[in-house]
Structure formats: structure tokens, C-alpha cells
PDB file of C-alpha atoms in Angstrom:
ATOM      1  CA  MET A  14      -7.393   1.068 -22.546  1.00 39.00           C
ATOM      2  CA  THR A  15      -9.389   4.284 -22.289  1.00 39.00           C
ATOM      3  CA  MET A  16      -7.292   7.239 -23.403  1.00 45.00           C
ATOM      4  CA  GLY A  17      -7.218  11.020 -23.247  1.00 49.00           C
ATOM      5  CA  PRO A  18      -9.619  13.062 -21.108  1.00 57.00           C
ATOM      6  CA  GLU A  19     -11.675   9.992 -20.213  1.00 88.00           C
ATOM      7  CA  LEU A  20      -8.919   8.595 -17.987  1.00 95.00           C
ATOM      8  CA  ARG A  21     -10.049   8.407 -14.378  1.00 95.00           C
ATOM      9  CA  THR A  22      -8.334  10.663 -11.842  1.00 96.00           C
ATOM     10  CA  PRO A  23      -8.180  10.453  -8.036  1.00 97.00           C
ATOM     11  CA  TYR A  24     -11.077  11.491  -5.849  1.00 98.00           C
ATOM     12  CA  PRO A  25     -10.678  14.851  -4.022  1.00 98.00           C
ATOM     13  CA  PRO A  26      -8.490  14.965  -0.888  1.00 98.00           C
ATOM     14  CA  ILE A  27     -10.184  13.877   2.323  1.00 98.00           C
ATOM     15  CA  GLU A  28      -9.254  13.724   6.005  1.00 98.00           C
ATOM     16  CA  PRO A  29      -9.767  10.864   8.465  1.00 98.00           C
ATOM     17  CA  HIS A  30     -12.775  11.006  10.750  1.00 98.00           C
ATOM     18  CA  GLU A  31     -11.252   8.409  13.060  1.00 98.00           C
ATOM     19  CA  SER A  32      -7.674   7.333  13.836  1.00 98.00           C
ATOM     20  CA  GLY A  33      -5.617   5.711  16.544  1.00 98.00           C
ATOM     21  CA  MET A  34      -2.792   3.427  17.568  1.00 98.00           C
ATOM     22  CA  LEU A  35      -3.468  -0.305  17.938  1.00 98.00           C
ATOM     23  CA  ASP A  36      -1.336  -2.470  20.226  1.00 98.00           C
ATOM     24  CA  VAL A  37      -0.556  -5.575  18.167  1.00 98.00           C
ATOM     25  CA  GLY A  38       1.859  -7.160  20.640  1.00 97.00           C
ATOM     26  CA  ASP A  39       5.627  -7.628  20.630  1.00 94.00           C
ATOM     27  CA  GLY A  40       5.917  -4.015  21.816  1.00 97.00           C
ATOM     28  CA  ASN A  41       4.435  -2.719  18.550  1.00 98.00           C
ATOM     29  CA  GLU A  42       1.688  -0.188  17.942  1.00 98.00           C
ATOM     30  CA  ILE A  43       0.365   0.405  14.437  1.00 98.00           C
ATOM     31  CA  TYR A  44      -1.181   3.657  13.281  1.00 98.00           C
ATOM     32  CA  TRP A  45      -4.584   3.357  11.609  1.00 99.00           C
ATOM     33  CA  GLU A  46      -7.151   5.754  10.190  1.00 98.00           C
ATOM     34  CA  VAL A  47     -10.636   5.603   8.711  1.00 98.00           C
ATOM     35  CA  CYS A  48     -11.922   7.972   6.023  1.00 98.00           C
ATOM     36  CA  GLY A  49     -14.992   8.273   3.837  1.00 98.00           C
ATOM     37  CA  ASN A  50     -18.471   7.020   4.691  1.00 98.00           C
ATOM     38  CA  PRO A  51     -18.656   5.489   8.215  1.00 98.00           C
ATOM     39  CA  GLY A  52     -21.486   3.251   6.969  1.00 97.00           C
ATOM     40  CA  GLY A  53     -19.906   2.471   3.620  1.00 98.00           C
ATOM     41  CA  LYS A  54     -18.348  -0.668   2.166  1.00 98.00           C
ATOM     42  CA  PRO A  55     -15.155  -1.500   4.099  1.00 98.00           C
ATOM     43  CA  ALA A  56     -11.877  -1.416   2.178  1.00 98.00           C
ATOM     44  CA  VAL A  57      -8.324  -1.644   3.499  1.00 99.00           C
ATOM     45  CA  PHE A  58      -5.324  -0.191   1.663  1.00 98.00           C
ATOM     46  CA  LEU A  59      -1.935  -1.950   1.933  1.00 98.00           C
ATOM     47  CA  HIS A  60       1.059   0.240   1.206  1.00 98.00           C
ATOM     48  CA  GLY A  61       4.252  -0.856  -0.488  1.00 98.00           C
ATOM     49  CA  GLY A  62       7.845  -1.310   0.501  1.00 98.00           C
ATOM     50  CA  PRO A  63       7.581  -3.029   2.880  1.00 98.00           C
ATOM     51  CA  GLY A  64       8.325   0.045   4.955  1.00 98.00           C
ATOM     52  CA  GLY A  65       6.792   2.687   2.692  1.00 97.00           C
ATOM     53  CA  GLY A  66       3.948   3.880   4.913  1.00 97.00           C
ATOM     54  CA  CYS A  67       0.656   5.415   3.804  1.00 98.00           C
ATOM     55  CA  SER A  68       0.119   8.868   2.340  1.00 97.00           C
ATOM     56  CA  PRO A  69      -2.967  11.111   2.091  1.00 98.00           C
ATOM     57  CA  ASP A  70      -3.138  10.423  -1.658  1.00 97.00           C
ATOM     58  CA  HIS A  71      -3.830   6.739  -0.988  1.00 98.00           C
ATOM     59  CA  ARG A  72      -7.217   7.740   0.455  1.00 98.00           C
ATOM     60  CA  ARG A  73      -8.170   9.115  -2.949  1.00 98.00           C
ATOM     61  CA  LEU A  74      -8.322   5.734  -4.704  1.00 98.00           C
ATOM     62  CA  PHE A  75     -11.820   5.103  -3.326  1.00 98.00           C
ATOM     63  CA  ASP A  76     -15.161   6.909  -3.638  1.00 98.00           C
ATOM     64  CA  PRO A  77     -15.545   8.469  -0.165  1.00 98.00           C
ATOM     65  CA  ALA A  78     -19.340   8.409  -0.456  1.00 98.00           C
ATOM     66  CA  ALA A  79     -19.352   4.644  -1.055  1.00 98.00           C
ATOM     67  CA  TYR A  80     -16.457   3.321   1.042  1.00 98.00           C
ATOM     68  CA  ARG A  81     -15.362   3.118   4.642  1.00 98.00           C
ATOM     69  CA  ILE A  82     -11.652   3.489   3.800  1.00 98.00           C
ATOM     70  CA  VAL A  83      -9.125   1.978   6.211  1.00 99.00           C
ATOM     71  CA  LEU A  84      -5.426   2.778   5.981  1.00 98.00           C
ATOM     72  CA  PHE A  85      -2.677   1.683   8.325  1.00 98.00           C
ATOM     73  CA  ASP A  86       1.095   1.916   8.557  1.00 98.00           C
ATOM     74  CA  GLN A  87       2.680  -1.521   8.794  1.00 98.00           C
ATOM     75  CA  ARG A  88       5.001  -2.355  11.667  1.00 98.00           C
ATOM     76  CA  ASN A  89       7.943  -0.029  12.359  1.00 98.00           C
ATOM     77  CA  CYS A  90       7.250   2.473   9.541  1.00 98.00           C
ATOM     78  CA  GLY A  91       5.181   5.562   8.853  1.00 98.00           C
ATOM     79  CA  ARG A  92       3.494   6.621  12.097  1.00 98.00           C
ATOM     80  CA  SER A  93       3.698   3.179  13.687  1.00 98.00           C
ATOM     81  CA  LEU A  94       5.934   2.641  16.707  1.00 98.00           C
ATOM     82  CA  PRO A  95       8.694   1.864  17.439  1.00 98.00           C
ATOM     83  CA  HIS A  96      10.156   3.256  14.209  1.00 98.00           C
ATOM     84  CA  ALA A  97      12.824   1.387  12.269  1.00 98.00           C
ATOM     85  CA  SER A  98      14.833   4.585  11.736  1.00 97.00           C
ATOM     86  CA  ASP A  99      16.175   3.847  15.237  1.00 97.00           C
ATOM     87  CA  PRO A 100      18.929   1.219  14.799  1.00 95.00           C
ATOM     88  CA  ASP A 101      18.143  -0.162  18.261  1.00 96.00           C
ATOM     89  CA  VAL A 102      14.690  -1.256  17.047  1.00 97.00           C
ATOM     90  CA  ALA A 103      14.964  -4.956  16.244  1.00 97.00           C
ATOM     91  CA  LEU A 104      12.930  -6.288  13.317  1.00 98.00           C
ATOM     92  CA  ASP A 105      12.679  -9.917  14.479  1.00 97.00           C
ATOM     93  CA  ASP A 106       8.940  -9.504  15.112  1.00 98.00           C
ATOM     94  CA  ASN A 107       8.280  -7.904  11.734  1.00 98.00           C
ATOM     95  CA  THR A 108       7.464 -10.591   9.154  1.00 98.00           C
ATOM     96  CA  THR A 109       4.755 -11.169   6.569  1.00 98.00           C
ATOM     97  CA  TRP A 110       2.863 -13.339   9.025  1.00 98.00           C
ATOM     98  CA  HIS A 111       3.037 -10.733  11.785  1.00 98.00           C
ATOM     99  CA  LEU A 112       1.481  -8.253   9.342  1.00 98.00           C
ATOM    100  CA  VAL A 113      -1.257 -10.716   8.355  1.00 98.00           C
ATOM    101  CA  ALA A 114      -2.067 -11.139  12.058  1.00 98.00           C
ATOM    102  CA  ASP A 115      -2.007  -7.346  12.535  1.00 98.00           C
ATOM    103  CA  MET A 116      -4.599  -6.985   9.779  1.00 98.00           C
ATOM    104  CA  GLU A 117      -6.886  -9.419  11.549  1.00 98.00           C
ATOM    105  CA  LYS A 118      -6.474  -7.535  14.835  1.00 98.00           C
ATOM    106  CA  LEU A 119      -7.303  -4.278  13.069  1.00 98.00           C
ATOM    107  CA  ARG A 120     -10.308  -5.763  11.291  1.00 98.00           C
ATOM    108  CA  GLU A 121     -11.695  -7.031  14.590  1.00 98.00           C
ATOM    109  CA  HIS A 122     -10.895  -3.732  16.356  1.00 98.00           C
ATOM    110  CA  LEU A 123     -12.912  -1.817  13.745  1.00 98.00           C
ATOM    111  CA  GLY A 124     -15.788  -4.298  13.772  1.00 98.00           C
ATOM    112  CA  VAL A 125     -15.419  -5.194  10.096  1.00 98.00           C
ATOM    113  CA  GLU A 126     -16.848  -8.534   8.939  1.00 98.00           C
ATOM    114  CA  ARG A 127     -15.353  -8.549   5.422  1.00 98.00           C
ATOM    115  CA  TRP A 128     -13.387  -5.950   3.529  1.00 98.00           C
ATOM    116  CA  GLN A 129     -12.022  -5.221   0.106  1.00 98.00           C
ATOM    117  CA  VAL A 130      -8.226  -5.586   0.147  1.00 99.00           C
ATOM    118  CA  PHE A 131      -6.257  -3.226  -2.097  1.00 99.00           C
ATOM    119  CA  GLY A 132      -2.487  -3.641  -2.394  1.00 98.00           C
ATOM    120  CA  GLY A 133       0.250  -2.578  -4.782  1.00 98.00           C
ATOM    121  CA  SER A 134       3.878  -3.689  -5.099  1.00 98.00           C
ATOM    122  CA  TRP A 135       4.776  -5.237  -1.721  1.00 98.00           C
ATOM    123  CA  GLY A 136       1.151  -4.537  -0.813  1.00 98.00           C
ATOM    124  CA  SER A 137       0.089  -7.019  -3.521  1.00 98.00           C
ATOM    125  CA  ALA A 138       2.169  -9.757  -1.855  1.00 98.00           C
ATOM    126  CA  LEU A 139       0.688  -8.936   1.551  1.00 98.00           C
ATOM    127  CA  ALA A 140      -2.815  -8.811   0.059  1.00 99.00           C
ATOM    128  CA  LEU A 141      -2.368 -12.267  -1.498  1.00 99.00           C
ATOM    129  CA  ALA A 142      -0.881 -13.679   1.704  1.00 99.00           C
ATOM    130  CA  TYR A 143      -3.721 -12.264   3.818  1.00 99.00           C
ATOM    131  CA  ALA A 144      -6.440 -13.363   1.412  1.00 99.00           C
ATOM    132  CA  GLN A 145      -5.042 -16.894   1.160  1.00 98.00           C
ATOM    133  CA  ALA A 146      -4.918 -17.114   4.967  1.00 98.00           C
ATOM    134  CA  HIS A 147      -8.373 -15.536   5.496  1.00 98.00           C
ATOM    135  CA  PRO A 148     -10.385 -15.892   2.270  1.00 98.00           C
ATOM    136  CA  ASP A 149     -13.715 -15.540   4.070  1.00 98.00           C
ATOM    137  CA  ARG A 150     -12.737 -12.049   5.248  1.00 98.00           C
ATOM    138  CA  VAL A 151     -12.052 -10.693   1.736  1.00 98.00           C
ATOM    139  CA  SER A 152     -14.897  -9.335  -0.414  1.00 98.00           C
ATOM    140  CA  GLU A 153     -12.649  -8.421  -3.380  1.00 98.00           C
ATOM    141  CA  LEU A 154      -8.982  -7.924  -4.236  1.00 98.00           C
ATOM    142  CA  VAL A 155      -7.490  -5.014  -6.173  1.00 99.00           C
ATOM    143  CA  LEU A 156      -3.827  -5.718  -6.959  1.00 98.00           C
ATOM    144  CA  ARG A 157      -1.223  -3.574  -8.724  1.00 98.00           C
ATOM    145  CA  GLY A 158       2.445  -4.064  -9.648  1.00 98.00           C
ATOM    146  CA  ILE A 159       2.566  -7.714  -8.633  1.00 98.00           C
ATOM    147  CA  PHE A 160       5.458  -8.720  -6.380  1.00 98.00           C
ATOM    148  CA  MET A 161       5.971 -12.135  -4.768  1.00 98.00           C
ATOM    149  CA  LEU A 162       9.534 -11.798  -3.390  1.00 98.00           C
ATOM    150  CA  ARG A 163      10.731 -14.746  -5.445  1.00 98.00           C
ATOM    151  CA  PRO A 164      14.526 -15.004  -5.765  1.00 98.00           C
ATOM    152  CA  PHE A 165      14.653 -13.983  -9.420  1.00 98.00           C
ATOM    153  CA  GLU A 166      12.517 -10.908  -8.726  1.00 98.00           C
ATOM    154  CA  LEU A 167      14.915  -9.755  -6.013  1.00 98.00           C
ATOM    155  CA  TYR A 168      17.966 -10.569  -8.126  1.00 98.00           C
ATOM    156  CA  TRP A 169      16.562  -8.589 -11.072  1.00 98.00           C
ATOM    157  CA  PHE A 170      16.131  -5.340  -9.145  1.00 98.00           C
ATOM    158  CA  TYR A 171      18.840  -5.520  -6.484  1.00 98.00           C
ATOM    159  CA  GLN A 172      21.674  -7.445  -8.181  1.00 98.00           C
ATOM    160  CA  GLU A 173      21.537  -7.457 -11.970  1.00 98.00           C
ATOM    161  CA  GLY A 174      18.870  -6.761 -14.559  1.00 98.00           C
ATOM    162  CA  ALA A 175      17.327  -3.362 -13.887  1.00 98.00           C
ATOM    163  CA  SER A 176      20.943  -2.185 -13.590  1.00 98.00           C
ATOM    164  CA  LEU A 177      21.268  -2.529 -17.379  1.00 98.00           C
ATOM    165  CA  LEU A 178      18.411  -0.086 -17.944  1.00 97.00           C
ATOM    166  CA  PHE A 179      19.461   2.505 -15.369  1.00 96.00           C
ATOM    167  CA  PRO A 180      23.291   2.453 -15.310  1.00 97.00           C
ATOM    168  CA  ASP A 181      23.433   6.051 -14.085  1.00 96.00           C
ATOM    169  CA  LEU A 182      21.150   5.405 -11.112  1.00 96.00           C
ATOM    170  CA  TRP A 183      22.757   2.012 -10.483  1.00 98.00           C
ATOM    171  CA  GLU A 184      26.174   3.637 -10.048  1.00 98.00           C
ATOM    172  CA  LYS A 185      24.768   5.708  -7.180  1.00 97.00           C
ATOM    173  CA  TYR A 186      23.028   2.653  -5.697  1.00 98.00           C
ATOM    174  CA  VAL A 187      26.203   0.546  -5.452  1.00 98.00           C
ATOM    175  CA  ALA A 188      28.465   3.442  -4.427  1.00 98.00           C
ATOM    176  CA  PRO A 189      28.382   2.632  -0.660  1.00 98.00           C
ATOM    177  CA  ILE A 190      29.450  -0.975  -1.318  1.00 98.00           C
ATOM    178  CA  PRO A 191      33.129  -1.749  -2.096  1.00 98.00           C
ATOM    179  CA  GLU A 192      33.594  -3.517  -5.416  1.00 97.00           C
ATOM    180  CA  ASP A 193      34.848  -6.698  -3.760  1.00 98.00           C
ATOM    181  CA  GLU A 194      31.564  -7.019  -1.786  1.00 97.00           C
ATOM    182  CA  ARG A 195      29.119  -6.608  -4.664  1.00 98.00           C
ATOM    183  CA  GLU A 196      28.530 -10.274  -5.416  1.00 98.00           C
ATOM    184  CA  ASP A 197      25.603 -10.223  -2.939  1.00 98.00           C
ATOM    185  CA  LEU A 198      24.325  -6.674  -2.667  1.00 98.00           C
ATOM    186  CA  ILE A 199      21.355  -7.447  -0.415  1.00 98.00           C
ATOM    187  CA  ALA A 200      23.729  -8.975   2.145  1.00 98.00           C
ATOM    188  CA  ALA A 201      26.262  -6.159   1.770  1.00 98.00           C
ATOM    189  CA  PHE A 202      23.568  -3.545   2.332  1.00 98.00           C
ATOM    190  CA  ALA A 203      22.215  -5.454   5.351  1.00 98.00           C
ATOM    191  CA  GLU A 204      25.532  -5.026   7.144  1.00 97.00           C
ATOM    192  CA  ARG A 205      25.614  -1.281   6.505  1.00 98.00           C
ATOM    193  CA  LEU A 206      21.928  -0.585   7.112  1.00 98.00           C
ATOM    194  CA  ASN A 207      22.311  -2.012  10.598  1.00 95.00           C
ATOM    195  CA  SER A 208      25.654  -0.315  11.322  1.00 95.00           C
ATOM    196  CA  PRO A 209      25.940   1.514  14.661  1.00 95.00           C
ATOM    197  CA  ASP A 210      27.578   4.376  12.741  1.00 96.00           C
ATOM    198  CA  ARG A 211      24.877   6.834  11.639  1.00 97.00           C
ATOM    199  CA  GLU A 212      26.806   8.136   8.637  1.00 97.00           C
ATOM    200  CA  THR A 213      27.326   4.603   7.277  1.00 98.00           C
ATOM    201  CA  ARG A 214      23.706   3.691   7.915  1.00 97.00           C
ATOM    202  CA  VAL A 215      22.201   6.802   6.306  1.00 98.00           C
ATOM    203  CA  ALA A 216      24.475   6.671   3.244  1.00 98.00           C
ATOM    204  CA  ALA A 217      23.489   3.066   2.568  1.00 98.00           C
ATOM    205  CA  ALA A 218      19.802   3.734   3.221  1.00 98.00           C
ATOM    206  CA  ARG A 219      19.651   6.737   0.911  1.00 98.00           C
ATOM    207  CA  ALA A 220      21.395   4.809  -1.873  1.00 98.00           C
ATOM    208  CA  TRP A 221      18.961   1.896  -1.463  1.00 98.00           C
ATOM    209  CA  ALA A 222      15.811   4.023  -1.226  1.00 97.00           C
ATOM    210  CA  GLN A 223      16.669   6.478  -3.984  1.00 97.00           C
ATOM    211  CA  TRP A 224      17.500   3.643  -6.374  1.00 97.00           C
ATOM    212  CA  GLU A 225      13.893   2.527  -6.005  1.00 96.00           C
ATOM    213  CA  GLY A 226      12.574   6.085  -6.129  1.00 96.00           C
ATOM    214  CA  GLY A 227      14.366   6.659  -9.414  1.00 95.00           C
ATOM    215  CA  ALA A 228      13.128   3.510 -11.149  1.00 96.00           C
ATOM    216  CA  ILE A 229       9.538   3.545  -9.976  1.00 95.00           C
ATOM    217  CA  SER A 230       7.954   5.666 -12.723  1.00 92.00           C
ATOM    218  CA  LEU A 231       8.040   5.482 -16.497  1.00 90.00           C
ATOM    219  CA  ARG A 232       9.241   9.072 -16.855  1.00 89.00           C
ATOM    220  CA  PRO A 233      11.814  10.724 -14.537  1.00 84.00           C
ATOM    221  CA  ARG A 234      10.361  12.237 -11.374  1.00 85.00           C
ATOM    222  CA  PRO A 235      13.264  14.004  -9.590  1.00 85.00           C
ATOM    223  CA  GLU A 236      11.007  15.136  -6.753  1.00 87.00           C
ATOM    224  CA  ARG A 237      10.202  11.502  -5.975  1.00 85.00           C
ATOM    225  CA  ILE A 238      13.899  10.605  -5.780  1.00 88.00           C
ATOM    226  CA  ASP A 239      14.420  13.544  -3.403  1.00 89.00           C
ATOM    227  CA  SER A 240      11.547  12.449  -1.154  1.00 88.00           C
ATOM    228  CA  TYR A 241      13.104   9.005  -0.757  1.00 93.00           C
ATOM    229  CA  GLY A 242      16.286  10.629   0.541  1.00 92.00           C
ATOM    230  CA  ASP A 243      14.924  11.874   3.878  1.00 95.00           C
ATOM    231  CA  PRO A 244      17.261  10.160   6.382  1.00 96.00           C
ATOM    232  CA  ASP A 245      14.662   8.783   8.828  1.00 96.00           C
ATOM    233  CA  TYR A 246      12.356   7.634   6.023  1.00 97.00           C
ATOM    234  CA  ALA A 247      15.223   6.094   4.056  1.00 98.00           C
ATOM    235  CA  VAL A 248      16.672   4.166   7.015  1.00 98.00           C
ATOM    236  CA  ALA A 249      13.313   2.696   8.042  1.00 98.00           C
ATOM    237  CA  PHE A 250      12.329   1.920   4.444  1.00 98.00           C
ATOM    238  CA  ALA A 251      15.656   0.335   3.516  1.00 98.00           C
ATOM    239  CA  ARG A 252      16.083  -1.622   6.773  1.00 98.00           C
ATOM    240  CA  ILE A 253      12.591  -3.128   6.548  1.00 98.00           C
ATOM    241  CA  GLU A 254      12.810  -3.927   2.832  1.00 98.00           C
ATOM    242  CA  ASN A 255      16.249  -5.480   3.208  1.00 98.00           C
ATOM    243  CA  HIS A 256      15.047  -7.530   6.203  1.00 98.00           C
ATOM    244  CA  TYR A 257      12.121  -8.913   4.193  1.00 98.00           C
ATOM    245  CA  PHE A 258      14.190  -9.576   1.095  1.00 98.00           C
ATOM    246  CA  THR A 259      16.920 -11.349   3.063  1.00 98.00           C
ATOM    247  CA  HIS A 260      14.224 -13.804   4.172  1.00 98.00           C
ATOM    248  CA  GLU A 261      12.330 -13.855   0.827  1.00 98.00           C
ATOM    249  CA  GLY A 262       9.220 -12.752   2.669  1.00 98.00           C
ATOM    250  CA  TRP A 263       9.140 -15.946   4.792  1.00 98.00           C
ATOM    251  CA  PHE A 264       7.277 -17.569   1.900  1.00 98.00           C
ATOM    252  CA  GLU A 265       7.657 -21.181   0.857  1.00 98.00           C
ATOM    253  CA  ASP A 266       8.716 -21.803  -2.732  1.00 97.00           C
ATOM    254  CA  GLU A 267       6.124 -20.266  -5.101  1.00 98.00           C
ATOM    255  CA  GLN A 268       3.688 -20.113  -2.184  1.00 98.00           C
ATOM    256  CA  LEU A 269       1.515 -17.242  -3.415  1.00 98.00           C
ATOM    257  CA  LEU A 270       1.024 -18.926  -6.793  1.00 98.00           C
ATOM    258  CA  ARG A 271       0.608 -22.368  -5.271  1.00 98.00           C
ATOM    259  CA  ASP A 272      -2.216 -21.214  -3.010  1.00 98.00           C
ATOM    260  CA  VAL A 273      -4.266 -19.307  -5.596  1.00 98.00           C
ATOM    261  CA  GLU A 274      -6.871 -22.063  -5.289  1.00 98.00           C
ATOM    262  CA  ARG A 275      -7.817 -20.662  -1.877  1.00 98.00           C
ATOM    263  CA  ILE A 276      -8.907 -17.349  -3.421  1.00 98.00           C
ATOM    264  CA  ARG A 277     -10.007 -18.435  -6.870  1.00 98.00           C
ATOM    265  CA  ARG A 278     -13.609 -17.387  -6.240  1.00 97.00           C
ATOM    266  CA  VAL A 279     -12.728 -13.970  -4.779  1.00 98.00           C
ATOM    267  CA  PRO A 280     -13.546 -11.234  -7.343  1.00 98.00           C
ATOM    268  CA  ALA A 281     -10.258  -9.600  -8.298  1.00 98.00           C
ATOM    269  CA  VAL A 282      -8.621  -7.071 -10.611  1.00 98.00           C
ATOM    270  CA  ILE A 283      -4.890  -7.178 -11.410  1.00 98.00           C
ATOM    271  CA  VAL A 284      -3.272  -4.056 -12.924  1.00 98.00           C
ATOM    272  CA  GLN A 285       0.318  -4.113 -14.194  1.00 98.00           C
ATOM    273  CA  GLY A 286       2.492  -1.611 -16.071  1.00 98.00           C
ATOM    274  CA  ARG A 287       4.261  -3.141 -19.081  1.00 98.00           C
ATOM    275  CA  TYR A 288       7.413  -1.106 -18.389  1.00 97.00           C
ATOM    276  CA  ASP A 289       7.440  -1.761 -14.654  1.00 98.00           C
ATOM    277  CA  VAL A 290      11.131  -2.159 -13.824  1.00 97.00           C
ATOM    278  CA  CYS A 291      10.679  -2.675 -10.070  1.00 97.00           C
ATOM    279  CA  THR A 292       8.258  -5.596 -10.375  1.00 98.00           C
ATOM    280  CA  PRO A 293       8.488  -6.770 -13.992  1.00 97.00           C
ATOM    281  CA  PRO A 294       5.327  -7.987 -15.766  1.00 98.00           C
ATOM    282  CA  ALA A 295       6.471 -11.625 -15.845  1.00 98.00           C
ATOM    283  CA  THR A 296       5.325 -11.989 -12.241  1.00 98.00           C
ATOM    284  CA  ALA A 297       1.895 -10.481 -12.916  1.00 98.00           C
ATOM    285  CA  TRP A 298       1.643 -12.724 -15.973  1.00 98.00           C
ATOM    286  CA  ASP A 299       2.427 -15.789 -13.856  1.00 98.00           C
ATOM    287  CA  LEU A 300      -0.373 -14.795 -11.496  1.00 98.00           C
ATOM    288  CA  HIS A 301      -2.719 -14.171 -14.428  1.00 98.00           C
ATOM    289  CA  ARG A 302      -1.965 -17.622 -15.863  1.00 98.00           C
ATOM    290  CA  ALA A 303      -2.514 -19.280 -12.488  1.00 98.00           C
ATOM    291  CA  TRP A 304      -5.682 -17.274 -11.849  1.00 98.00           C
ATOM    292  CA  PRO A 305      -7.458 -16.562 -15.156  1.00 98.00           C
ATOM    293  CA  GLU A 306     -10.704 -15.828 -13.315  1.00 98.00           C
ATOM    294  CA  ALA A 307      -9.198 -12.533 -12.091  1.00 98.00           C
ATOM    295  CA  GLU A 308      -9.590  -9.550 -14.427  1.00 98.00           C
ATOM    296  CA  PHE A 309      -6.171  -8.632 -15.816  1.00 98.00           C
ATOM    297  CA  HIS A 310      -4.953  -5.318 -17.280  1.00 98.00           C
ATOM    298  CA  LEU A 311      -1.467  -4.917 -18.757  1.00 98.00           C
ATOM    299  CA  VAL A 312      -1.062  -1.162 -19.240  1.00 98.00           C
ATOM    300  CA  ASP A 313       1.190  -0.455 -22.213  1.00 96.00           C
ATOM    301  CA  ASP A 314       2.377   3.056 -21.356  1.00 95.00           C
ATOM    302  CA  ALA A 315       3.119   2.688 -17.642  1.00 97.00           C
ATOM    303  CA  GLY A 316       5.854   1.806 -15.181  1.00 97.00           C
ATOM    304  CA  HIS A 317       5.465   0.749 -11.546  1.00 97.00           C
ATOM    305  CA  ALA A 318       3.927   3.698  -9.709  1.00 96.00           C
ATOM    306  CA  TYR A 319       0.233   3.578  -8.845  1.00 96.00           C
ATOM    307  CA  ASP A 320      -0.236   7.165 -10.042  1.00 95.00           C
ATOM    308  CA  GLU A 321       0.822   6.438 -13.620  1.00 95.00           C
ATOM    309  CA  PRO A 322      -2.281   7.605 -15.568  1.00 94.00           C
ATOM    310  CA  GLY A 323      -3.264   4.282 -17.164  1.00 96.00           C
ATOM    311  CA  ILE A 324      -2.720   2.334 -13.950  1.00 97.00           C
ATOM    312  CA  LEU A 325      -4.657   4.844 -11.862  1.00 97.00           C
ATOM    313  CA  HIS A 326      -7.532   4.683 -14.349  1.00 97.00           C
ATOM    314  CA  HIS A 327      -7.941   0.910 -13.994  1.00 98.00           C
ATOM    315  CA  LEU A 328      -7.545   0.988 -10.195  1.00 98.00           C
ATOM    316  CA  ILE A 329     -10.281   3.565  -9.716  1.00 98.00           C
ATOM    317  CA  GLU A 330     -12.528   1.839 -12.250  1.00 97.00           C
ATOM    318  CA  ALA A 331     -12.101  -1.331 -10.159  1.00 98.00           C
ATOM    319  CA  THR A 332     -12.927   0.293  -6.818  1.00 98.00           C
ATOM    320  CA  ASP A 333     -15.911   2.069  -8.362  1.00 98.00           C
ATOM    321  CA  ARG A 334     -17.269  -1.163  -9.809  1.00 97.00           C
ATOM    322  CA  PHE A 335     -16.671  -3.135  -6.610  1.00 98.00           C
ATOM    323  CA  ALA A 336     -18.433  -0.435  -4.580  1.00 97.00           C
ATOM    324  CA  LYS A 337     -21.667  -1.813  -6.016  1.00 89.00           C
ATOM    325  CA  HIS A 338     -20.927  -5.374  -4.848  1.00 79.00           C
ATOM    326  CA  GLY A 339     -22.563  -6.648  -1.686  1.00 65.00           C
TER     327      GLY A 339
END
């Protein structure tokens, strides 16, 4: 891995030159924006969570002179409507396959023939699902912090495993759940995240979201934990994540690995932090073994977050190199 001053850093901040709300059906509108070069190579960024929403810094992973950069907030989070912070907003029409269909609607709306798909964490699962469903629409894949919503992955982070590394943060995570209900924490949180009582709902959501915010980076980032505690953000984030995890992403057993054959010829880069506690490297390694044609980087001094220096370096190197592809 390149070290020291040669590590790549984000491109300068930019603003969208186009944005809007797209009606995707089921009473949902998703927020979208386009930045960079209107005539450039199309690329779509898939945020994490699910339920995390996009941020202005996500625009900075691409050369704005080379790319037509598309960002969107997935259903019920970020600037998309209706927002899952409202407990009356049902999530029945928010599944992986709804989001895959939303991406196709957005691609067609923007007049894009093929685009580069960039996804990290949950975004890597959505990127794989989309690419396997629509391989002809994907020019390249850039994947980070690989997550496939397999049962052991969910158990590791939300039941037992990561808890052994972060006992201090774990104590705060489980605090809203009585000890006699902790044998299935995802289920116990589901009940409270959907409670009609605001105080119950917000307390559970903040515990859920800040647990993730605390474990996401290799070194402590207190400001990140604080940002995950905003009540509306936390409720939407936690409700959507918990909804997806309860259903294991609506994936069949090992589906994303099983269907690698559909995307084997798509140029791809996989970037994984060795000390990623949220999505441990075993999952990225399984994908690497199933898909050796994809370029693979295991970054020794990094956790989960995309802005860890070594991870960021490989991500921007990948988008720069792919900018030259047809």
C-alpha cells in the first residue's frame, strides 16, 4: 500500500448542478442529485446503512472533470420522502429489490445507458444485488467494506462478537433492552424502534445508531458518535437497518456469492479494512475467493469507514483508473 504523503485524498467540495425528487411508486419519492461533468462518465454512489443517506463528502470520491456523479438517498431516509423518522411510515415497500428497481428508474430518468456503481458497507450489498440483476447496465464496480447480510454477519455485530472488542460501547447499546430480552437483540430492538412512545423509540434508536457510529473507525471519533445521535436521523437509520436485518436483506442463502458468475466479467475493485469490526474481512475474503478476477485490497491499518486514509486512497485510485475506461 502507498504510504505517507502519497496517499490520495478527496477531490475538492462540489455542489450539484441538477437535483430533484423522483416518484418511484408506493407513495415514495427519492431525492437525487448530479454533480461534476454533465458530459462525463456516469457513476452512481450507493450509501450505507441501509438508511444512512448521502453526504456532500461522498461527491468527492470522483474526479468532477471526468465523471457525471449521481447520488441518491434510498427510500425513507436522507431527503427522500416519506421519512422513516415518522413511526406512521410503514417500511413494507422498502426492500433490497425495491431499491434495485428504484436505481433502474433513476438510470432511465437521467438517460444513462451504463454507469459505474460504487457502494460501501450496505451499499456494497446493494451494488452486488443491482449488478447481478442488471449486469449490462454496469460499466465497473467499486466496492468497500463488504456486507452481505448473512446471519453470521448480523450475529457478529448485533448479538455477540464485536461486543467483546467494545464492551464499553456495547453496554450503552444494550441498555434499552431488559436483560431477559437480550437473547435476540435485533427482535428486541424492532419492538422498541416501532413503539408509539417517542421516548422509547428515540432511546432505542440512539443506542442502535451510536453503537455503529462508535465502532465504524479504527481510532475513536467522538464527533461521529454524536452525529449518529440526532433523534430523527437515528430513528430512520435504526428502523430501516433493523427492518432489513430482520429479513436478512430478502436474499436467498448465499445469494450474492452464488450469483457472482453473472458479474464475473465486470471490472471491479474490492477494498476492505483488516480491522473492520462492522463488516469483518471474512466476508470480503469470501467474495475475493469467489471472484478472483476482481482486484482486491486488504488495507492493514484501517477499520470500516470509507474515509480511513488507506481505504480512501484505494477507492480514489480505482475511480481515477476507471475514468479512463470506455
